CSV table of C-alpha atoms in Angstrom, one decimal:
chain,number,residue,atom,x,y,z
A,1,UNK,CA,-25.1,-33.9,-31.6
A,2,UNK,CA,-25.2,-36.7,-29.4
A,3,UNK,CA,-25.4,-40.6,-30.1
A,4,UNK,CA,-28.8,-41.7,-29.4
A,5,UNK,CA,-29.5,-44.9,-28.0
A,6,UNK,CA,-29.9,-46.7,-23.9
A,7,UNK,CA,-29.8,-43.7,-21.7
A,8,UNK,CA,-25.9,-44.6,-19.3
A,9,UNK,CA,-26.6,-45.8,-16.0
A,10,UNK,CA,-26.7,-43.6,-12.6
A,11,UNK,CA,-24.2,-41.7,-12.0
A,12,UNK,CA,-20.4,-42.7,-11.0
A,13,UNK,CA,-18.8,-41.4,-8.2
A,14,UNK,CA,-15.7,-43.3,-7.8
A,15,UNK,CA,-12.9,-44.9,-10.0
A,16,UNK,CA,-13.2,-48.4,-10.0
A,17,UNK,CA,-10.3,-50.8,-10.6
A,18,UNK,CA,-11.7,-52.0,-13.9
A,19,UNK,CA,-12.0,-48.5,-15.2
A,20,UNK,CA,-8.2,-47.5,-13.8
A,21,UNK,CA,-7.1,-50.8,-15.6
A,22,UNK,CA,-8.7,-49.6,-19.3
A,23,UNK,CA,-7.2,-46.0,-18.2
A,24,UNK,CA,-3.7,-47.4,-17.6
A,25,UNK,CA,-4.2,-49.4,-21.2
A,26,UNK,CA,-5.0,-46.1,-22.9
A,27,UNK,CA,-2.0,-43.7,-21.3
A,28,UNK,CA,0.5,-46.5,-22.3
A,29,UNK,CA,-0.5,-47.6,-25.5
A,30,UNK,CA,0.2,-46.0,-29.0
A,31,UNK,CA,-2.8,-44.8,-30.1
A,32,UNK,CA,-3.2,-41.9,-32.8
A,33,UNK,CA,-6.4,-39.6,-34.1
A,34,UNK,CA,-6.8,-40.0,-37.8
A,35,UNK,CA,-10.3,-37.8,-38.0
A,36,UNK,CA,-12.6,-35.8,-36.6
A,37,UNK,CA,-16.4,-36.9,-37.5
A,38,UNK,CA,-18.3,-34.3,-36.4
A,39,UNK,CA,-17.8,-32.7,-33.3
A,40,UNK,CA,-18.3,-35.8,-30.4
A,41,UNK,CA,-17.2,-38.5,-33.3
A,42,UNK,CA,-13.5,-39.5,-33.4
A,43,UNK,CA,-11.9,-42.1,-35.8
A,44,UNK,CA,-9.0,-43.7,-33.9
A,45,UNK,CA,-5.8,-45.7,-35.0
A,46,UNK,CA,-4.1,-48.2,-32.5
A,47,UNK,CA,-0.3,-49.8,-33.4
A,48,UNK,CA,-0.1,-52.6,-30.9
A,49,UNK,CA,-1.2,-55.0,-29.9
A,50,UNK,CA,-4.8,-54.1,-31.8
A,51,UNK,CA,-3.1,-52.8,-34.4
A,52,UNK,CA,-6.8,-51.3,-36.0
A,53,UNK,CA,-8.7,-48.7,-36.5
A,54,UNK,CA,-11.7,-47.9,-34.0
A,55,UNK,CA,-14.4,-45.2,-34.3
A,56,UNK,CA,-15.3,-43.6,-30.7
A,57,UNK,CA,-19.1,-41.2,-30.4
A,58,UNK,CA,-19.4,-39.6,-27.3
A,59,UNK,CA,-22.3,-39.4,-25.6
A,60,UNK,CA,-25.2,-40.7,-23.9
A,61,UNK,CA,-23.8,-43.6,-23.9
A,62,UNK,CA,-20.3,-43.0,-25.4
A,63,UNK,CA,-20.0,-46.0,-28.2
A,64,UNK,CA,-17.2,-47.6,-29.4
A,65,UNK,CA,-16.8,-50.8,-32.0
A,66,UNK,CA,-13.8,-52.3,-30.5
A,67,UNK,CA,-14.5,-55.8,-29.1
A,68,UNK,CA,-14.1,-54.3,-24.9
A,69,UNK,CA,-16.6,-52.0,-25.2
A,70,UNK,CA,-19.1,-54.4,-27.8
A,71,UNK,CA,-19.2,-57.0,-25.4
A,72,UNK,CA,-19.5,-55.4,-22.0
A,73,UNK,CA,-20.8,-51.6,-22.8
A,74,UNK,CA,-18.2,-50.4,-20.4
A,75,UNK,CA,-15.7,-47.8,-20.8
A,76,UNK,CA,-12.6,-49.2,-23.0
A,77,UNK,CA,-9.2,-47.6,-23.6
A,78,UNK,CA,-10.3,-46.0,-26.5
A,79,UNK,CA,-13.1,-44.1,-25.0
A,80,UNK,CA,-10.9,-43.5,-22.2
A,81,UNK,CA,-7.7,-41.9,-24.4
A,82,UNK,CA,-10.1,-39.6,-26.2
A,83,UNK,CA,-11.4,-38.3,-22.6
A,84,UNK,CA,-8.1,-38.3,-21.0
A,85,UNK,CA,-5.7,-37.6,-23.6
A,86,UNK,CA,-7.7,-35.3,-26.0
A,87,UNK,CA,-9.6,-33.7,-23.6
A,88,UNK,CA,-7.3,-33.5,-20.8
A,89,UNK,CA,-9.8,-34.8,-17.9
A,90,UNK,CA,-8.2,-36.2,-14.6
A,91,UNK,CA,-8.5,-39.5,-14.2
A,92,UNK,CA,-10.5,-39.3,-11.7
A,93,UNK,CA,-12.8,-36.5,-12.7
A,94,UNK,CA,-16.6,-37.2,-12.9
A,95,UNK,CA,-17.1,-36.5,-16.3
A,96,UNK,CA,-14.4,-39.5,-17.4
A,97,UNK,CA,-16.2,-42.2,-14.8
A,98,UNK,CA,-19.3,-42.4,-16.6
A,99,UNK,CA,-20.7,-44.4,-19.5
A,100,UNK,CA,-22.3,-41.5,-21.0
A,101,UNK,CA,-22.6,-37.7,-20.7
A,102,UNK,CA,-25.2,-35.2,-20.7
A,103,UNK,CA,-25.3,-32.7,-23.7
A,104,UNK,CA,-24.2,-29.6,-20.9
A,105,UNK,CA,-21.3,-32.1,-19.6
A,106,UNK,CA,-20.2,-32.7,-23.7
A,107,UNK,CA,-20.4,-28.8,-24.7
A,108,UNK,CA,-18.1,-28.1,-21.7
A,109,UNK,CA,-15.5,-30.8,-22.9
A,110,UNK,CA,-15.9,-29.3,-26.8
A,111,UNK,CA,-15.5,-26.0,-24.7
A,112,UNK,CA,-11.7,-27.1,-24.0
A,113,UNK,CA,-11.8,-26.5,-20.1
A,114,UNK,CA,-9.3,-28.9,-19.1
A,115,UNK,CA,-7.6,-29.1,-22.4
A,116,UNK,CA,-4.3,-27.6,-23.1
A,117,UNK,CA,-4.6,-25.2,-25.8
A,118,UNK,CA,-2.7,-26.6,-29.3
A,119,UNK,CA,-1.5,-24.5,-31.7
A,120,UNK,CA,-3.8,-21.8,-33.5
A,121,UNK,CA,-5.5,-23.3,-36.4
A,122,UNK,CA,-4.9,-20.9,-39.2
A,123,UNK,CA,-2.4,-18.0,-40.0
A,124,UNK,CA,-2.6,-14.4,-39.8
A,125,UNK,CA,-2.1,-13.4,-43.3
A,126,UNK,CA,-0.1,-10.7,-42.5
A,127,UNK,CA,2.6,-11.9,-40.6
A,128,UNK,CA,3.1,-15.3,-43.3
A,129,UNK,CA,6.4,-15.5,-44.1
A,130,UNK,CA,7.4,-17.0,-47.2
A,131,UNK,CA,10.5,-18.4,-47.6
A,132,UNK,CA,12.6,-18.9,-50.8
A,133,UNK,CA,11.4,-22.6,-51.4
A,134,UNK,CA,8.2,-21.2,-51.8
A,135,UNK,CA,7.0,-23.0,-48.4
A,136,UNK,CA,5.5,-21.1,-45.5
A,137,UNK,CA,7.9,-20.7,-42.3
A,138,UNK,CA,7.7,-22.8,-39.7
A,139,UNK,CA,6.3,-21.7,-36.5
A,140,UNK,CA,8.3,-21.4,-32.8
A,141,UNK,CA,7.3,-24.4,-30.9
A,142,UNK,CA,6.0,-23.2,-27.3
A,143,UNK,CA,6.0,-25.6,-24.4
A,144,UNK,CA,2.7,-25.9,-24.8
A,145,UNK,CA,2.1,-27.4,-28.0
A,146,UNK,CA,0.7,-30.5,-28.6
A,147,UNK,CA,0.8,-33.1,-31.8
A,148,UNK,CA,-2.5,-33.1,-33.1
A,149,UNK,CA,-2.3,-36.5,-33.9
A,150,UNK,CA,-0.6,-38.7,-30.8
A,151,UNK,CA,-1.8,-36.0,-28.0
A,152,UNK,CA,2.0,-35.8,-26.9
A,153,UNK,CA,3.6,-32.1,-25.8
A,154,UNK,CA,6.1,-31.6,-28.8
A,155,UNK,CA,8.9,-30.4,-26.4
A,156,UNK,CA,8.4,-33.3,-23.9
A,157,UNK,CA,8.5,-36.2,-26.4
A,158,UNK,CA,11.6,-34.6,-28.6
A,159,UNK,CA,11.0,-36.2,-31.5
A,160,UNK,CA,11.5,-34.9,-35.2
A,161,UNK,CA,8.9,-33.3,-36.6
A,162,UNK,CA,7.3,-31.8,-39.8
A,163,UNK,CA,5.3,-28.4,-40.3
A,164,UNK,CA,2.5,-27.4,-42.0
A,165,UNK,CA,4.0,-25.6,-45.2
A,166,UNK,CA,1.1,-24.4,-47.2
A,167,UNK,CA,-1.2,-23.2,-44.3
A,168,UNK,CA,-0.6,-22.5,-40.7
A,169,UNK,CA,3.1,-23.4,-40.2
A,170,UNK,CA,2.4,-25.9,-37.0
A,171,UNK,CA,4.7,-28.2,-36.4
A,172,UNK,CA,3.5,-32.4,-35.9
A,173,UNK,CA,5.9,-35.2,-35.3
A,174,UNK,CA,7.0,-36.9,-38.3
A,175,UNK,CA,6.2,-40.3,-37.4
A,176,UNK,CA,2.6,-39.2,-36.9
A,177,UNK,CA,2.4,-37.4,-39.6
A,178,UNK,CA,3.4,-40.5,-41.7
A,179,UNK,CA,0.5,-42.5,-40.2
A,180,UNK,CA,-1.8,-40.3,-41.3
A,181,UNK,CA,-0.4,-39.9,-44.7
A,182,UNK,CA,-0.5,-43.5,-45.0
A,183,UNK,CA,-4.6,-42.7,-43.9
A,184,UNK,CA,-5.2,-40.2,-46.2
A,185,UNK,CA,-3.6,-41.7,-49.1
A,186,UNK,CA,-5.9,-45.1,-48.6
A,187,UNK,CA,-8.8,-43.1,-48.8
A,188,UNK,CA,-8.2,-40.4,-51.6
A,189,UNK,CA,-4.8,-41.4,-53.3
A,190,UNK,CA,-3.7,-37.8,-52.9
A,191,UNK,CA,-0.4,-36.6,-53.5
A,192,UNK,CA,-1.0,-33.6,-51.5
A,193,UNK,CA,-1.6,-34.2,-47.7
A,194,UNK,CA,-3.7,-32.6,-45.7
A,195,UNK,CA,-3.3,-30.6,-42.4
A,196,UNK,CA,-5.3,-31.8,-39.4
A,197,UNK,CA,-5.4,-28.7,-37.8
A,198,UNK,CA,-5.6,-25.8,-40.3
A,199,UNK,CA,-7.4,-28.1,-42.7
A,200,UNK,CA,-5.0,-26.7,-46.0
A,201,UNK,CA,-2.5,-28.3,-47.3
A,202,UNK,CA,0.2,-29.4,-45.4
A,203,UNK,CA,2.9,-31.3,-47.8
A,204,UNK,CA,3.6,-33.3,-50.7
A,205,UNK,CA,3.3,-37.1,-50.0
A,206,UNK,CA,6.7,-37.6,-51.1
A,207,UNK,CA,8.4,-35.4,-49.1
A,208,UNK,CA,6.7,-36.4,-45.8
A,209,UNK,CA,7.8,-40.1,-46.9
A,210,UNK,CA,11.3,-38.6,-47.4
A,211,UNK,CA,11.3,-37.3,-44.0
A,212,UNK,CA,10.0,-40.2,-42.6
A,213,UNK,CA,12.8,-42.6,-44.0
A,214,UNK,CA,15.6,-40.2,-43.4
A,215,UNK,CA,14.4,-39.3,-39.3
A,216,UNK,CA,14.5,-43.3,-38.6
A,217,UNK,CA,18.4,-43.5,-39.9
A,218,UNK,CA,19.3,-40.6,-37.4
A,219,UNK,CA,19.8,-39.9,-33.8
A,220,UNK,CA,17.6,-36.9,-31.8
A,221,UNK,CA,18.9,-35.2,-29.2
A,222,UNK,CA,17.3,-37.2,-26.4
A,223,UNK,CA,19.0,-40.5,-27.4
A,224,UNK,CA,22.4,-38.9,-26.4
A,225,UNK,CA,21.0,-38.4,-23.1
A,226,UNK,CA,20.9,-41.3,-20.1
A,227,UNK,CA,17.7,-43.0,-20.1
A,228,UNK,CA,17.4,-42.0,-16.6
A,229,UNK,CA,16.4,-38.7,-17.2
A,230,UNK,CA,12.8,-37.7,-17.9
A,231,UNK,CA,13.2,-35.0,-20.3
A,232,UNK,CA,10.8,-32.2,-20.3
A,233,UNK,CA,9.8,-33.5,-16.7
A,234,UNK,CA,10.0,-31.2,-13.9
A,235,UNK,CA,9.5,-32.3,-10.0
A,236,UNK,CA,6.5,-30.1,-9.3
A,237,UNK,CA,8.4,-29.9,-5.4
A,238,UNK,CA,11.6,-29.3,-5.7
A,239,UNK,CA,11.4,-28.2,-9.3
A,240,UNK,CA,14.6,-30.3,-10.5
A,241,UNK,CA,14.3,-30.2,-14.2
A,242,UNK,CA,14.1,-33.0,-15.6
A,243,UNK,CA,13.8,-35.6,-13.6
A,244,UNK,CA,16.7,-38.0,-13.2
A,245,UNK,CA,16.4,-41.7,-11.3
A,246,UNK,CA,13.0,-42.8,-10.6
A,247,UNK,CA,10.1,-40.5,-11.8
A,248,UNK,CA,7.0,-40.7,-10.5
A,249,UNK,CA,3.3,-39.6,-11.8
A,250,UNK,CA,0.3,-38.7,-9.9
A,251,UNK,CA,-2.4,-40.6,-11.4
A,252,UNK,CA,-5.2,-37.7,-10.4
A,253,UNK,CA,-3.6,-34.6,-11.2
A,254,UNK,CA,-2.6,-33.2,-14.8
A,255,UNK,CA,0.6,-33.4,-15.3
A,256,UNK,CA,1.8,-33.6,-11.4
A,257,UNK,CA,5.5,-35.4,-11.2
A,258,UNK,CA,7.3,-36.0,-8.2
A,259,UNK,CA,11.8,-37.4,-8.1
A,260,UNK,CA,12.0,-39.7,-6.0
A,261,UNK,CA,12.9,-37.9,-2.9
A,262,UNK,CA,10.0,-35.5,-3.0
A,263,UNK,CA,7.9,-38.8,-3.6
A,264,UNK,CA,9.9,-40.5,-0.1
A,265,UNK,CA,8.8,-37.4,1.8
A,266,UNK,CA,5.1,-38.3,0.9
A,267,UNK,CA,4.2,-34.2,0.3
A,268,UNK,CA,1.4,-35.7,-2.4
A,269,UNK,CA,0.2,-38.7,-0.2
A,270,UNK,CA,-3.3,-38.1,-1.1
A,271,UNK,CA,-3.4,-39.3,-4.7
A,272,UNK,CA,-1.8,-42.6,-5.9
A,273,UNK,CA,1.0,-43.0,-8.6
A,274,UNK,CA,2.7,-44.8,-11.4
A,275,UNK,CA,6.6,-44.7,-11.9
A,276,UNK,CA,9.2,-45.4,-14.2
A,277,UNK,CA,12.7,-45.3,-13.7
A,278,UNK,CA,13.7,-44.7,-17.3
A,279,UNK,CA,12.0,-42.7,-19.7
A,280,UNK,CA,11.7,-45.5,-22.6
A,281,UNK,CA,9.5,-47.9,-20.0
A,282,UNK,CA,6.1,-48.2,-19.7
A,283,UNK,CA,4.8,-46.3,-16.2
A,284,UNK,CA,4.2,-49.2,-13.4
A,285,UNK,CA,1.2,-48.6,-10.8
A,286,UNK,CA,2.7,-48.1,-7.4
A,287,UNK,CA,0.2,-49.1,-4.6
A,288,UNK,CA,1.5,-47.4,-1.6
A,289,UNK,CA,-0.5,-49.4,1.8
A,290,UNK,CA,-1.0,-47.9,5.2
A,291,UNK,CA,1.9,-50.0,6.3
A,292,UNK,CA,4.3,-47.8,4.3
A,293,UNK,CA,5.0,-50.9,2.3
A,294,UNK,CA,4.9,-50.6,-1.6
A,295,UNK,CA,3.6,-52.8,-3.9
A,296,UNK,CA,5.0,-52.3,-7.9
A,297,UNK,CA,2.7,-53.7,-9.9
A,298,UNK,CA,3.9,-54.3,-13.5
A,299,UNK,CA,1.8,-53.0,-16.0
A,300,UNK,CA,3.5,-53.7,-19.8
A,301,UNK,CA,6.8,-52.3,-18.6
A,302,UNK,CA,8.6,-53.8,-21.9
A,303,UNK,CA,11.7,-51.3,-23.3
A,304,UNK,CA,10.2,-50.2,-26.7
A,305,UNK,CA,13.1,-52.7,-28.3
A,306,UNK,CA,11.3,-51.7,-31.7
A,307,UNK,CA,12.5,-48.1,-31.5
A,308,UNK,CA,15.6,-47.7,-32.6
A,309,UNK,CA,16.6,-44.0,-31.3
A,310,UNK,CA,15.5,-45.6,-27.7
A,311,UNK,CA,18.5,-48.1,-27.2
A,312,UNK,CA,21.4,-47.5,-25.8
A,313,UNK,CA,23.9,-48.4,-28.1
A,314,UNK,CA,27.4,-47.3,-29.5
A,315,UNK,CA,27.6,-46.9,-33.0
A,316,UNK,CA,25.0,-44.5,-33.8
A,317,UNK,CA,24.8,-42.6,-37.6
A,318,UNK,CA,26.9,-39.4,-37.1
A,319,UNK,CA,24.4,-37.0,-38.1
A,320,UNK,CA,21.7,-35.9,-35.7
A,321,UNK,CA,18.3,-34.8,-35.7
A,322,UNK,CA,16.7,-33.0,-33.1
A,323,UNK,CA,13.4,-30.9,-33.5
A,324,UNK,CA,15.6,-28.3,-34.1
A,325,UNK,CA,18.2,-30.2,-36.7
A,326,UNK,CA,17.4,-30.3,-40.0
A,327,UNK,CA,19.0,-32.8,-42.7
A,328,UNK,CA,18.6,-32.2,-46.9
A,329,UNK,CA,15.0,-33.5,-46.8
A,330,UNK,CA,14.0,-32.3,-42.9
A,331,UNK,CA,13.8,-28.7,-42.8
A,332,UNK,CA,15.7,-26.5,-40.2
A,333,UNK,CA,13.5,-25.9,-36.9
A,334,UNK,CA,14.0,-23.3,-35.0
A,335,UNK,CA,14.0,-24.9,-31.6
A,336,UNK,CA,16.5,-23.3,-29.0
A,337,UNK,CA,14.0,-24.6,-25.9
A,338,UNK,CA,15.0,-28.1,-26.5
A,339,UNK,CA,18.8,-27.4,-26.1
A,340,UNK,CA,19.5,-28.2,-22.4
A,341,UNK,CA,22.7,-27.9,-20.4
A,342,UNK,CA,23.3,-29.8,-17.5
């Protein structure tokens, strides 16, 4: 159903610099989904710098409370992340340049055309596996499954993770799943947490807590790798995997990644792109003129100090978690993907 009030303006056929700008903000920012409300209604929670909670209707116009969109009515970065990161639209796509969309243009985005398909919600009840804990098995983690909560491919971000033990077995990072414990627990006091994609019951409380505190004391997989390599980045040229040096991102294209000599022969010089040159920065825009001369334009490219298992640093704990190491309170994951030999 869609929001009712001023019908959005003509049509948009181009991405303006103000919209690229509240784009950029949404791609690099930490923002999580806490709830569905209703189909088109989305109740969001941002870490920093807003560090709130913002409730995003699409539509005809698209509405958000945060203070962007209440005092201009233009597309903000939290309209933007739900069109770009949940739905999976180009940036430049028609559908994510306008203020509002019409009720065809939202059934095609509930539809999932551009959207990556997440895991199945649900089990089939006869292949649930029990184990002796009493907890259902945890699912095989494909390259194509998605965190539910952050929007992030699990085997990209290589982060720990947690599982759905009651209902469908999907796996969602750890760290997300704590923010939306800490959610559901405001609201209902529960002990038992549910899952946000099967809808039963995913764990106790207190073990996800346990989970959480235990995961921040140890050291994943990717932290023992340079910080030069993009893991889970392919060149989509030469097809080095992952990445190593600078990386850079078409801006236009899902999921389109160029090293940077495939980016120095310019075979994608129709679309513009952001870069990195390690994988705990921000991504910089990259203006590249007719002159051949580029122009980086920092955009929040601050190492995520805060984060522990991103600095490089001697000393670390000596066990280690990987989404496919387990600990006393972090169950084993069966994970062989992630192991990769150079």
């Amino acid at each position: 159903m869609l929001r009712r009030g001023s019908k959005a303006s003509e049509r948009r056929r181009h991405l303006s610099d103000r919209l690229s700008c509240q784009q950029d903000q949404a791609l690099s920012s930490s923002i999580y989904l806490l709830r569905e409300i209703g189909p088109t209604g989305f109740l969001l929670r941002e870490e920093e710098p807003e560090n709130k909670d913002f409730r995003v209707f699409l539509g005809n116009p698209h509405v958000c409370n945060c203070s962007t969109f209440q005092k201009g009515g233009e597309l903000c970065k939290h309209i933007c992340w739900i069109l770009l990161k949940k739905f999976k639209l180009p940036r430049n796509h028609e559908s994510a340049l306008q203020l509002g969309l019409m009720e065809g243009e939202i059934s095609d985005l509930l539809r999932g055309i551009y959207r990556v398909q997440t895991p199945q919600k649900g089990t089939d009840d006869d292949n649930v596996h029990i184990e002796e804990d009493g907890y259902i098995k945890q699912k095989e983690i494909d390259s194509d499954d998605i965190c539910p909560i952050c929007q992030e491919a699990l085997l990209e971000k290589k982060l720990p993770v947690t599982f759905c033990r009651f209902g469908c077995g999907n796996s969602i990072h750890i760290k997300c799943m704590k923010i939306l414990a800490n959610y559901q627990d405001t609201i209902s006091n529960t002990s038992m947490l549910k899952c946000p994609l099967c809808r039963k019951e995913f764990a106790p409380l207190k073990l996800i807590l346990e989970e959480f505190k235990n995961s921040s004391k140890l050291v994943t997989s990717a932290e023992k790798e340079r910080l030069d390599k993009h893991l889970g980045i392919p060149c989509n040229n030469c097809k080095q995997f992952p990445i190593e040096g600078k990386c850079y991102k078409c801006t236009q294209c899902i999921e389109f990644h160029l090293c940077q000599e495939c980016f120095d022969s310019c075979c994608h010089h129709c679309h513009p792109f952001t870069f990195r040159e390690k994988r705990n920065q921000r991504w910089k825009s990259l203006e590249k003129r007719s002159d051949e001369l580029v122009k980086y334009i920092d955009v929040k490219n601050e190492i995520e100090e805060k984060m522990p298992h991103f600095q490089e640093k001697q000393g670390f704990i000596g066990n280690v978690l990987t989404v496919g190491y387990s600990t006393s309170a972090i169950p084993a994951l069966l994970m062989d993907k992630l192991y990769i030999t150079h």
